[in-house]
Structure formats: C-alpha cells, structure tokens
Coordinates of C-alpha atoms in Angstrom, one line a residue:
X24 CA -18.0 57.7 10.4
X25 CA -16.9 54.5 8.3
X26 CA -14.3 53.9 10.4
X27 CA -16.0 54.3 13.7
X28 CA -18.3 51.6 12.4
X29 CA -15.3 49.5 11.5
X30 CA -13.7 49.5 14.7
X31 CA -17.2 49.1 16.3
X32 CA -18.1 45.9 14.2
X33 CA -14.2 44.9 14.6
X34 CA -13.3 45.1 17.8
X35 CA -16.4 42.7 19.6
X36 CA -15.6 40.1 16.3
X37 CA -11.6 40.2 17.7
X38 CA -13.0 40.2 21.0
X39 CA -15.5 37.1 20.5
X40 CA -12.7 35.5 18.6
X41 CA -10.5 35.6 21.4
X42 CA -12.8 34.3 23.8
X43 CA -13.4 31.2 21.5
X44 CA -10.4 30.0 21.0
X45 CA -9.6 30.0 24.8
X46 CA -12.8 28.3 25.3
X47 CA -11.7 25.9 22.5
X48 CA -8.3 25.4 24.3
X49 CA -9.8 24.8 27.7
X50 CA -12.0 22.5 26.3
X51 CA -9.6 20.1 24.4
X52 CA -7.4 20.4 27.1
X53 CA -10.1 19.3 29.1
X54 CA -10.9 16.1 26.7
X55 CA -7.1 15.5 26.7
X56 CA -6.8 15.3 30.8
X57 CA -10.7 13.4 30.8
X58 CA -8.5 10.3 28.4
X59 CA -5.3 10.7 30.0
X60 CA -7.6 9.6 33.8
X61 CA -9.7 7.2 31.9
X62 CA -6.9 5.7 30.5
X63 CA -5.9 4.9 34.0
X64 CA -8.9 3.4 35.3
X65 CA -8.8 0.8 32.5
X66 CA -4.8 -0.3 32.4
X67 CA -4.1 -2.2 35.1
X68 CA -1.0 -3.3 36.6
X69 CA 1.1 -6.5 35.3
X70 CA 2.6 -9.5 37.3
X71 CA 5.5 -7.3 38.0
X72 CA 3.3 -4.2 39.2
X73 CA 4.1 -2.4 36.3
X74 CA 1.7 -1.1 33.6
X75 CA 2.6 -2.5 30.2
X76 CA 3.6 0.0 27.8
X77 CA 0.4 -0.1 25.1
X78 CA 1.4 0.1 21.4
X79 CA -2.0 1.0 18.7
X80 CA -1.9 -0.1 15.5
X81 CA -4.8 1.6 13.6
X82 CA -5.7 -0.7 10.9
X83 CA -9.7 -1.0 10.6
X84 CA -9.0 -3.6 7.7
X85 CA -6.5 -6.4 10.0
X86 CA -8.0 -9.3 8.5
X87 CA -8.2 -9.0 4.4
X88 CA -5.1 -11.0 4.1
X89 CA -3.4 -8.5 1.6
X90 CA 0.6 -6.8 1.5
X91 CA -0.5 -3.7 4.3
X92 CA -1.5 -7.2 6.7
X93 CA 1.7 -8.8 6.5
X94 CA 3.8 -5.7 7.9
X95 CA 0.8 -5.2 10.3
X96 CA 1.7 -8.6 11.4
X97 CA 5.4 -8.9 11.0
X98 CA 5.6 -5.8 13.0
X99 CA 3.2 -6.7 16.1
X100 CA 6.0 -9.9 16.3
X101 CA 9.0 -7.8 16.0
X102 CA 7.6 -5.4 19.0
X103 CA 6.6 -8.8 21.0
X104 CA 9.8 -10.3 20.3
X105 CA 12.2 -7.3 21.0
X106 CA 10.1 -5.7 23.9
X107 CA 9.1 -7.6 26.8
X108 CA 6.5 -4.9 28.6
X109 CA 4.4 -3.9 25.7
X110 CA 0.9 -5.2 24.7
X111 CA 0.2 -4.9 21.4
X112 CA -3.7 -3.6 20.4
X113 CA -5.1 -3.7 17.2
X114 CA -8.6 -1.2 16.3
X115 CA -10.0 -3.3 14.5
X116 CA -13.1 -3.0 12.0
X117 CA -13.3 -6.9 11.4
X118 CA -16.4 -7.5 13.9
X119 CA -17.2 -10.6 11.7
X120 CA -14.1 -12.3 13.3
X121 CA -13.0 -12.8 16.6
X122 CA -9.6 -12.0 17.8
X123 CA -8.8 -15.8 17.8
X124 CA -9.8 -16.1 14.0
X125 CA -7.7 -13.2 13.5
X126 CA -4.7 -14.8 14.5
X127 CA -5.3 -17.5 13.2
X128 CA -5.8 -16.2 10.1
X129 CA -2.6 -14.3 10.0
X130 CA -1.1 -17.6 10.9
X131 CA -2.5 -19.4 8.0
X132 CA -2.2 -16.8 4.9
X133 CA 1.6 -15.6 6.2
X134 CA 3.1 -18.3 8.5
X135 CA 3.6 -15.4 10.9
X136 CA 3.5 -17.0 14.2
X137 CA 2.5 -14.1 17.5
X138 CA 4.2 -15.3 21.0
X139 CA 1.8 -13.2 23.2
X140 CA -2.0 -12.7 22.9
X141 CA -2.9 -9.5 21.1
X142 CA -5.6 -7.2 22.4
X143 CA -8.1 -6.3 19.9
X144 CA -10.9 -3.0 20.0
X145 CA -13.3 -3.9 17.6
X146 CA -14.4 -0.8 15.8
X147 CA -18.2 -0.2 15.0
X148 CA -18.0 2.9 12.4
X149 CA -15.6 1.8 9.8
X150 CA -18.2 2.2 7.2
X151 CA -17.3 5.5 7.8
X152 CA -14.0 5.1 5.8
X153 CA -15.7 2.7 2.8
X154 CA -15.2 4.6 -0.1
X155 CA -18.6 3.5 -1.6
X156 CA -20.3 6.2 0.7
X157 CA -18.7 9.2 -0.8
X158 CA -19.0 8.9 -4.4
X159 CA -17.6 12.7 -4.6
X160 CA -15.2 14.2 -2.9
X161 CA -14.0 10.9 -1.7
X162 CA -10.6 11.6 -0.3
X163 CA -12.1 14.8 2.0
X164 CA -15.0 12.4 3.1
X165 CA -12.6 9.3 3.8
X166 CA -10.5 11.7 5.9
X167 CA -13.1 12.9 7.5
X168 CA -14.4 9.8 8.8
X169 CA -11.3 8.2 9.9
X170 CA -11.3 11.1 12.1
X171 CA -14.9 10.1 13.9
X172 CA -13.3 6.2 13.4
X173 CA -10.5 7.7 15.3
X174 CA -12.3 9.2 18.1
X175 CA -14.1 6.1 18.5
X176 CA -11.0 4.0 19.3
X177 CA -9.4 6.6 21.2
X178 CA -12.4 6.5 23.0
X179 CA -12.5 2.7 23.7
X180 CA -8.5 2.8 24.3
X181 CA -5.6 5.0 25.2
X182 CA -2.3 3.8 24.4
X183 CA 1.5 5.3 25.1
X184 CA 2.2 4.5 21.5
X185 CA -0.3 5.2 18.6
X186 CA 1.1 3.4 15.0
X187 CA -0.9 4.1 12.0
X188 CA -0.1 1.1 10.0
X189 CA -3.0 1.8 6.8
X190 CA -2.4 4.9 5.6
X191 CA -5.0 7.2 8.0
X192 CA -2.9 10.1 8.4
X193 CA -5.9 12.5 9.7
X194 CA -5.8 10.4 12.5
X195 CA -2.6 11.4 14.3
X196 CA -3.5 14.9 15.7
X197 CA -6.1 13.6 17.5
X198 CA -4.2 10.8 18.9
X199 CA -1.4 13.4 19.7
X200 CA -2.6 16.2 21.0
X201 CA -5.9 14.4 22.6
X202 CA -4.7 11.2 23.4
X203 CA -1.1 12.3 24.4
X204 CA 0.5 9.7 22.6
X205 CA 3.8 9.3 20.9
X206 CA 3.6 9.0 17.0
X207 CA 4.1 6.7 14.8
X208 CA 2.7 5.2 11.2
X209 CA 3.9 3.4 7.9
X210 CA 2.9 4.7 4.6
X211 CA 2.4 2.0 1.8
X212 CA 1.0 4.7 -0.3
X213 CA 0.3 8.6 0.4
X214 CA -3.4 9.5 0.5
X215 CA -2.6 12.2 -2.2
X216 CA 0.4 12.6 -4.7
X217 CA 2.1 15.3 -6.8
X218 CA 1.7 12.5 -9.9
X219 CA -1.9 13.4 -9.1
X220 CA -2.2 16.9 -8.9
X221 CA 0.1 16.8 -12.0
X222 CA -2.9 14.2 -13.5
X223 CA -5.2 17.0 -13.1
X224 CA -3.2 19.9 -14.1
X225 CA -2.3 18.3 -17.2
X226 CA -5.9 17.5 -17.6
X227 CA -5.4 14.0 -18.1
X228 CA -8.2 11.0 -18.1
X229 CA -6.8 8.7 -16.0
X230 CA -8.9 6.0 -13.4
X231 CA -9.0 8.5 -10.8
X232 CA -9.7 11.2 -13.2
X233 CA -13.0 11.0 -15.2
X234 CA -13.0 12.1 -18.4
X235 CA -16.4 14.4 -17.8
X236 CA -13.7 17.0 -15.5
X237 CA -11.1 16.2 -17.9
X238 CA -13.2 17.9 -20.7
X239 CA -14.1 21.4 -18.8
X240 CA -11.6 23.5 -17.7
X241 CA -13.5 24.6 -14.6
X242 CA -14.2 21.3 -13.3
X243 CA -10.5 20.8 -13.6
X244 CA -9.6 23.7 -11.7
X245 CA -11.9 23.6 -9.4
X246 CA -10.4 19.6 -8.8
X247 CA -6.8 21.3 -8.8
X248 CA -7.8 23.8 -6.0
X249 CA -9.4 21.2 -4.0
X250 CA -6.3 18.7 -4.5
X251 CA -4.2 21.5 -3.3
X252 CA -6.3 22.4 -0.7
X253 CA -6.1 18.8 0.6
X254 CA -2.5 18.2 -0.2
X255 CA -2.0 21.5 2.3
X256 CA -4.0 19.2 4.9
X257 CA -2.7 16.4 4.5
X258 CA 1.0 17.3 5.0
X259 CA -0.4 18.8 8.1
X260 CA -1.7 16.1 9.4
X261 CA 1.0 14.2 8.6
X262 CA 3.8 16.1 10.3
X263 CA 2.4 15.5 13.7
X264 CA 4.3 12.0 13.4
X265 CA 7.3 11.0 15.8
X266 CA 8.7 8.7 13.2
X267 CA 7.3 7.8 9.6
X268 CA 8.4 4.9 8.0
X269 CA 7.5 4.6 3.9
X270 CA 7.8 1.3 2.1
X271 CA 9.9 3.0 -1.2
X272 CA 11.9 5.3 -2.8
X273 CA 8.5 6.3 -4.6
X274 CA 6.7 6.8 -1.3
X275 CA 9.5 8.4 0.2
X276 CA 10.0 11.3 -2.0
X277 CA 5.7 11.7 -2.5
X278 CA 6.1 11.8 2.0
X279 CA 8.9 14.3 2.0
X280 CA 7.8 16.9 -0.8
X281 CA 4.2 16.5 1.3
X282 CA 4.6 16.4 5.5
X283 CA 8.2 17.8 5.4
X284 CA 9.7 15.9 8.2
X285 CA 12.7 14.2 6.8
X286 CA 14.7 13.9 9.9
X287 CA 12.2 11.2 11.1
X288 CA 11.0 9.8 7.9
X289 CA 12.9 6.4 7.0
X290 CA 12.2 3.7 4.5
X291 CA 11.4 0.3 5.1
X292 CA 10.7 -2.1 3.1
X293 CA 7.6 -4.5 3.3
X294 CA 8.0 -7.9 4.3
X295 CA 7.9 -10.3 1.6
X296 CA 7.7 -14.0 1.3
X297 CA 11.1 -14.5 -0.1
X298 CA 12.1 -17.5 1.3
X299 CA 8.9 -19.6 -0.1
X300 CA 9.6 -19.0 -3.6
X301 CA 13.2 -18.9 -3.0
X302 CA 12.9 -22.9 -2.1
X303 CA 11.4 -23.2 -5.7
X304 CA 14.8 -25.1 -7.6
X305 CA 16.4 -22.6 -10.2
X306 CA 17.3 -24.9 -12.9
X307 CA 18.5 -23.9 -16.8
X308 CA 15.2 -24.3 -19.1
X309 CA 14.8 -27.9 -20.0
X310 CA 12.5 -27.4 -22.7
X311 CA 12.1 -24.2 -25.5
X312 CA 9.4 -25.9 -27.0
X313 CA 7.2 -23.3 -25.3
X314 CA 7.2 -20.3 -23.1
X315 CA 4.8 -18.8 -20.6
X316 CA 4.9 -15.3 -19.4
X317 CA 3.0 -14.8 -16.4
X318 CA 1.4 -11.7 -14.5
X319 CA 0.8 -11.8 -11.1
X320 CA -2.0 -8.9 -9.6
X321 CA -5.3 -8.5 -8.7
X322 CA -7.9 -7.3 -11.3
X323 CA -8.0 -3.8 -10.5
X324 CA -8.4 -1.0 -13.3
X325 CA -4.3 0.6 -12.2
X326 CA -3.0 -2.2 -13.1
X327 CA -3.4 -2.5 -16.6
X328 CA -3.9 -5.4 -17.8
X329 CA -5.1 -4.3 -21.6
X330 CA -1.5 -3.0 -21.7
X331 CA -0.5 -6.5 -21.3
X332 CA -2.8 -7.8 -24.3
X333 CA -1.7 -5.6 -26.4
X334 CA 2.2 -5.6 -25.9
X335 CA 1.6 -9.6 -26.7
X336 CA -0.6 -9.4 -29.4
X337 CA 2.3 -7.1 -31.1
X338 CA 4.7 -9.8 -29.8
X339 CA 2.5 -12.5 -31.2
X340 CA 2.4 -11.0 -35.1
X341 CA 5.6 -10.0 -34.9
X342 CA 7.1 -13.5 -33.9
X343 CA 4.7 -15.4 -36.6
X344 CA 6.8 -14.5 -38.8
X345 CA 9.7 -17.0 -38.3
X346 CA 9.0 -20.5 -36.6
X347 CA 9.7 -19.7 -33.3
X348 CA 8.6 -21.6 -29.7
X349 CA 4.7 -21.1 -28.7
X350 CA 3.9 -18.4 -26.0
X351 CA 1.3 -18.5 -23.4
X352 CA 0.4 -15.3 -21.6
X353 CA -1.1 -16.2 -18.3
X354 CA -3.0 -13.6 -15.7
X355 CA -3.0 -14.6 -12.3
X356 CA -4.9 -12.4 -10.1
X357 CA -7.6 -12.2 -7.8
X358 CA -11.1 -10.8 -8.3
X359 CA -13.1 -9.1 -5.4
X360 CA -16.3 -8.1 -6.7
X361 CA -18.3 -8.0 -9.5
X362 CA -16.8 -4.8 -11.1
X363 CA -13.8 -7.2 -10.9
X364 CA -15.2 -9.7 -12.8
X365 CA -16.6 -7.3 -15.2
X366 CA -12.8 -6.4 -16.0
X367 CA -11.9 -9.9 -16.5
X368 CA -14.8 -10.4 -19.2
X369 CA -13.8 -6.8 -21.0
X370 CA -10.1 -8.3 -20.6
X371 CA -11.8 -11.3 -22.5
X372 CA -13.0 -9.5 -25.1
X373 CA -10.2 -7.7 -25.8
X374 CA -8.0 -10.6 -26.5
X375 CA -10.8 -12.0 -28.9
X376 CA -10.6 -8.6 -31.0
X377 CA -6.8 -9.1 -31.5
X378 CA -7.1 -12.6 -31.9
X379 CA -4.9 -14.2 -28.8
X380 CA -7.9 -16.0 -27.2
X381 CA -6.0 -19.5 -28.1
X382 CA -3.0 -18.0 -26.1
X383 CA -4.3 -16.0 -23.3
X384 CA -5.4 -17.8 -20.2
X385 CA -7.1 -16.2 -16.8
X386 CA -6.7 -17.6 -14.0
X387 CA -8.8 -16.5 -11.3
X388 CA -8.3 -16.3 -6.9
X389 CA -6.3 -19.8 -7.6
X390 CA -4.5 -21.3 -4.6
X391 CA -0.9 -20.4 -3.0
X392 CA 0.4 -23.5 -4.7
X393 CA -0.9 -23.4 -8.2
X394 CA 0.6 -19.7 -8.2
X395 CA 3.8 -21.0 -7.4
X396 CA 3.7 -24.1 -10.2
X397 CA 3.1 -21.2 -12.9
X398 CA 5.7 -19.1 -11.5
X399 CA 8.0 -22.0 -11.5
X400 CA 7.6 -22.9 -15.2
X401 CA 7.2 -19.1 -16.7
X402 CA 10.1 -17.6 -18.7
X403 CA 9.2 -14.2 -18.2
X404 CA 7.2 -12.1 -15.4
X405 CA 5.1 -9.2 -16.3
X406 CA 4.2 -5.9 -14.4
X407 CA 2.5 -2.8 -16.0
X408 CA 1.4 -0.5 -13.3
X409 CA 2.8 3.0 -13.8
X410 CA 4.0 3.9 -10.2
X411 CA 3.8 1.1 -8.5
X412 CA 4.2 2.1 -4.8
X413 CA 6.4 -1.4 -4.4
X414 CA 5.7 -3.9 -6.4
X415 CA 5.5 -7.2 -3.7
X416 CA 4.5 -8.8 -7.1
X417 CA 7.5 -7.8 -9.0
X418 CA 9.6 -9.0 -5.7
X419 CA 8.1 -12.6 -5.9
X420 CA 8.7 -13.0 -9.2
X421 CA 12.1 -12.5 -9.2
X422 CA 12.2 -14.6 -6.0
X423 CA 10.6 -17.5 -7.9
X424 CA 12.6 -17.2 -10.6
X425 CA 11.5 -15.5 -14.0
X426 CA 13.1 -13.1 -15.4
X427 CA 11.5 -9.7 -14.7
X428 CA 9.5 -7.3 -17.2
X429 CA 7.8 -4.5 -15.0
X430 CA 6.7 -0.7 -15.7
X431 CA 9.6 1.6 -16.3
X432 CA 8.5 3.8 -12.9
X433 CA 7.5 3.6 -8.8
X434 CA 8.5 1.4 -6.8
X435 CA 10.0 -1.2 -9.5
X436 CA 12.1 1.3 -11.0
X437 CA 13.5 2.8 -7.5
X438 CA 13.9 -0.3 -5.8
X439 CA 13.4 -3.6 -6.5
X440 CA 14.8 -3.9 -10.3
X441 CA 18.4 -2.1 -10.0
X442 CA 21.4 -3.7 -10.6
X443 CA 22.7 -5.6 -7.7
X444 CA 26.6 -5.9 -7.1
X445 CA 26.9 -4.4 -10.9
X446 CA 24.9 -7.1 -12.7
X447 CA 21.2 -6.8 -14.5
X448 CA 18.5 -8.2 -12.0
X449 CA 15.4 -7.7 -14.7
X450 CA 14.0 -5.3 -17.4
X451 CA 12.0 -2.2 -17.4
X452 CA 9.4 -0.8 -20.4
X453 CA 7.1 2.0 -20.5
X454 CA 4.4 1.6 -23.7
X455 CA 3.0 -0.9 -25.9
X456 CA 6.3 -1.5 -28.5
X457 CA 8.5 -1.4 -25.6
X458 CA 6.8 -4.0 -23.8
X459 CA 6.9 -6.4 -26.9
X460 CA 10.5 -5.2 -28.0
X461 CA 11.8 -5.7 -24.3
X462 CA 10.3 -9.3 -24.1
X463 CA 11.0 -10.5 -27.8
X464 CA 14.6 -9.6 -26.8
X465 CA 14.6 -12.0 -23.3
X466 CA 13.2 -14.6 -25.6
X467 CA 16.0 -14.4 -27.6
X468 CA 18.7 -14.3 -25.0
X469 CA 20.3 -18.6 -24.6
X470 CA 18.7 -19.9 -21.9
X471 CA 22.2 -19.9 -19.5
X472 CA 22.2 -15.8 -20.3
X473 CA 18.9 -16.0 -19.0
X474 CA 19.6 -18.4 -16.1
X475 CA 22.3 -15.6 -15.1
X476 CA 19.9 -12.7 -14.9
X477 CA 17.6 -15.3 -12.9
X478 CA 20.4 -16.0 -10.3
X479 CA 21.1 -12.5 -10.1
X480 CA 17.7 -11.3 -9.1
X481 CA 17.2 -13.5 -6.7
X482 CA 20.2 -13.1 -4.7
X483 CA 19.0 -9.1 -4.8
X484 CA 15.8 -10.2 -3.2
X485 CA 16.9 -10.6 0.2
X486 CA 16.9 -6.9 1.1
X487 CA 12.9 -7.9 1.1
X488 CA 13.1 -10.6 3.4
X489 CA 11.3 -10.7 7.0
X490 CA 14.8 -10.7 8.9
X491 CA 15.6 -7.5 7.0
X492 CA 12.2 -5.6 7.8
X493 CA 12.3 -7.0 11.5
X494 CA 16.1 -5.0 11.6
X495 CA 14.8 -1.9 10.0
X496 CA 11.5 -1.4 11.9
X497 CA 13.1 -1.6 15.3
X498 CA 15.5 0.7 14.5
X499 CA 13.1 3.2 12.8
X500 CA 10.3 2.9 15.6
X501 CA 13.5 3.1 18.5
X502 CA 12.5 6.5 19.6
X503 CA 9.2 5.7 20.4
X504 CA 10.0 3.9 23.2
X505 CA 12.9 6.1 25.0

C-alpha cells in the first residue's frame, strides 16, 4: 500500500517536473531568439555595408579612475587599434557623466588616447551591486544583482563579443546562453578564494571575517557551508568563459583551482605607468643625512597600515641606539569616505602611543606630481598587504626608483619582486620584526649596493609596461574574433 502511494505521489511530481523544464527550455530559448531579432533591428549597417562586430565591456564603475580603469581603457584602444570593424560599448553605471566626460577623463588620469568614439549604455540599476545594500550575505546578494544589472544591459544591447572587465562573473551565462555571445573577461581579483574559505575554516578574525562568527563554531560553519556553496557557483559561472585572462600568478591559481578551464585561462598583466616614473633620473644618494620610506595605497583596512607603524616604531628604538641618519615614514594614499578618514585618525593615534608622531607624516589624495617628488627622494618603498592580487603600487615603486619592501605573498611575491636576469630586484617580509630587520638591513647596505638593486628593478619593470599588455591581450582575446 506504501508503495502504491509512492509511485502515485512520484510519478505526477517526475511527470510535472518534466513538463517544466521543457517549458523552461522553450521559454529561454524563446528569450534567446526575441534578443538575437532585436539585436538586429538596432545594429545597422556601416559605410561598407557591413555590420560592425560589437565588443561589451561590462564595467558598471568606467569612470573611478582606479588600476581595473586603466586595462578597461588600454584594452578598448588595443581592440580599436588592431581591429578595424569593431565598435567598442561600454555598460556603464556612471549616469553622472556623459560619454564625452568619460573620455575625457580617461584621457586625463591615464594619458590613454581612444582613436574612435566609444558607444556607451548607461546602466540605471547598479545600486544593485553597491555593497552597502546587503550588509549580510554580501557576496550572494552582489551576485545576484549583477545578474538583474546584467539583464538590464543585455536588454539595452546585444553584442557578438561580451568582455567582463570588473570581476562580474554571474554575468556570463546569461550573456552566453541568452545573448549568444562569445566570452570573454579579466579577473583582477576572484569574487571568492580558497585563502578565504581557509580564513573561515581556521576560524580566523580577519577584515572580512568578524570576530562575532569567529567566536561560535556554528556561525563558522554555517559561513564555511555557505562559502562552499558559493565557491561551487561561482566556478560555474565562471567556466562559461571563451577565454579568461587574470592579472597574476595569485589570481591565476585562485581561477584555475575555482572555474577549471585552464586551456583558455592566460595571465596578463595590468597596464602600468612605467614609463612616467621611469623618466624620474636614477641617481646615487647625494645626501644620508636622512631617509624617507614611503607607502604608496589607499586607506583601506587590507592594507595594513598599523603593520607599517609598528615595524618602524621597532626600527626607530632599535636605531636610537647608535647615531645614525633621521628616518621619515611617509603614507601616501587616498581617502574615499569617512570610514577612510576614520582609519587615518586611528592610524594617528597609533603613532602617538608608540611615540613616532615627530616622524610619521600622512599625506592625503595629494596630486600625481607631489607623489612622484616623494617617490623620487625615498630610500625605501613599503607594501604590507598579505595577498596582494598585483601590487600596481609595488610596480611604481620600483619604477620610480626605491628600493622595494613589500608583503612576503600574492602578487608581489609571484610576480613583480623575483629576481630578474639572476640579480635581486627588491625585498620581501612577512611580520612586524621582519619588516624592521629587512629595512634596518637596506639602510645599511652603501648607497652604490643600493643604486644596483635600484637599477635592477627597474629594468624588470618593463614586463608591466602598456606595449607589453597591448601584446598579451590580443593574443589572449584572439579567439574571440575567428
């Protein structure tokens, strides 16, 4: 009688079930053919009576000015300059701007010149992605609304090629399967990483890990499952691409243990402003009377700045006790909002309890060329991040000219400072007395010892240069347009 009851409960659910998921079938298939016409009606024809090809680039944040803009940029003039029947579109969230501003704005924080007009879809729902509306579960709910941010641009324009350029992987399905595009996107950082599921595992209090779940064992596991759960989706989502490029090492191994597409996955590196610091003169310290060491990064909580305090506070006492030169620490970096700002004055108050207020000095959203000046006259250059995705920082200070200090891990460890042709570019630490050890010791080192390591760095920096991403983007983005 059970069993009769099964199969009479179970058979209309299998049946239902069926039924569906061929109406679910028919209807996306439906959507897909309803873009594929639209996007017809609104392409039309060139001079030559040939429809340009369309290339996307998905980036709902085109106009901050930051790292992900500049391969945004360097990469729409690499397509413009290489291809000669593709228009480039942007989505775009930046409604406060017009297209022209845009430009112009990536003209004036990058140099980076466009030599055709750029279509731009301004995008009406990108406070769908803002963090600040999802103040749990923020990854799943960030997702989530890229995918109605998604639709909406799909919506307003269908192109041949789709290139996530921001890091928006739940996007890419529907682009695929509904749009019918060919893949493509560039990962500056994945959405999730094994360093954080191992964060949580280990039951660590980190800045994306609050100590409140840290403390109880079922919040953490209940975090783990969900961080699995969205891992599992994530490299989903993310193995719908054509071709993935990653900007490191780092990224590269996070992407390939995660979407599991290696044989299109590629690395190339951002695009950094080499040259410009480059044309700084490298010439052998003229005085010793004094050295800075500077930090270039914006005041965000991963980058630890207390780490910096501290490691020069321990320099400090330790160095007091000969007669040695005077040291200057100075933090360059920019401040976006008031939790920002809040940092800075905790980072205040920090150097006042270890008493290096006299040698400590902030300096806050300064201009291009009083960033250069300081670079130009610091001994040393400090990074602390622990896994750094790149490190365009690090790479412009060894451009400019100091000699290199940066976190023993990411992108800095993988990448940027490595030997080049068999001889030491920079230096690497990992805590507090390494830090201070590591820069008493370039201190130490004659000023033409450390003139060498200076020369040596920046001839490695030209794997970083614009020529050399323009080189490796074609080539990884080639079979996108076959």
């Amino acid at each position: 009688a059970c069993f009769r009851l099964l199969c009479s409960l179970l058979i209309p659910a299998l049946f239902l079930s069926g039924i569906l998921c061929v109406c679910l079938v028919v209807l996306l298939w439906g959507i897909r053919l309803w873009l594929q016409q639209r996007k017809k009606q609104l392409t039309s024809a060139g001079k030559d009576g040939k429809r340009p090809l369309l290339v996307a680039f998905f980036h709902p944040y085109c106009n901050a000015g930051g790292g992900g803009e500049r391969v945004l940029w360097c990469a729409v003039r690499t397509l413009q300059k290489k291809y000669r029947n593709v228009t480039c579109v942007v989505y775009t969230g930046d409604r406060d701007a017009t297209g022209e501003e845009i430009v112009e704005g990536a003209f004036r924080r990058f140099n980076i010149k466009l030599t055709h007009p750029v279509k731009f879809v301004f995008l009406e729902k990108r406070y769908l992605v803002e963090a600040s509306l999802y103040p749990h579960f923020t990854l799943l709910g960030q997702s989530l609304g890229s995918v109605f941010l998604g639709w909406e641009a799909l919506l307003k324009c269908v192109p041949d090629i789709y290139i996530d350029s921001m890091g928006y992987a739940f996007t890419l399905p529907l682009f695929k399967y509904l749009g019918g595009c060919r893949i493509g996107c560039y990962v500056h950082y994945p959405t999730i990483s094994t360093d954080m599921l191992s964060v949580v595992r280990n039951q660590d209090t980190r800045f994306n890990n609050a100590a409140f779940i840290t403390n109880n064992p079922l919040f953490s596991k209940f975090k783990l499952v969900y961080y699995y759960f969205f891992a599992f989706m994530y490299g989903l989502v993310g193995s719908c691409s054509d071709v993935i490029m990653v900007n490191s090492s780092w990224t590269l191994n996070h992407i390939l243990s995660l979407w599991r597409a290696g044989a299109c996955t590629s690395i190339v590196y951002p695009p950094c402003d080499v040259q410009t610091f480059l044309d700084i003169p490298l010439e052998e310290e003229k005085s010793t009377a004094e050295h800075s060491i500077v930090s270039v990064s914006q005041f965000r909580p991963e980058k630890d700045h207390p780490l910096q305090i501290r490691a020069f506070a321990k320099l400090l006492k330790e160095k007091r006790l000969g007669q040695q030169p005077s040291l200057k620490l100075i933090l360059i970096g920019g401040c976006r909002n008031q939790q920002d700002e809040e940092r800075v004055n905790n980072l205040k108050h920090l150097c006042e309890e270890l008493e290096v207020s006299n040698n400590v000095m902030f300096r806050i959203n300064i201009p291009f060329e009083e960033l250069k000046r300081h670079l130009a006259e610091a001994t040393i250059g400090l990074h602390t991040m622990w896994n750094e995705h790149f490190g365009i920082g690090v790479v412009e200070c060894m451009a400019a000219g100091t000699v290199i200090l940066a976190h023993n891990s990411g992108g800095p460890k993988l990448d940027i400072v490595v030997p080049y042709e068999g001889h030491i570019t920079g230096f690497l630490a990992e805590n507090e007395d390494s830090y201070a050890e590591t820069m008493a010791y370039i201190l130490s080192l004659s000023p033409e010892k450390r003139l060498e390591i200076r020369e040596n760095a920046r001839r490695s920096v030209h794997r970083f240069s614009d020529q050399h991403f323009e080189e490796t983007f074609l080539l990884s983005v080639e079979p996108l347009f076959k």
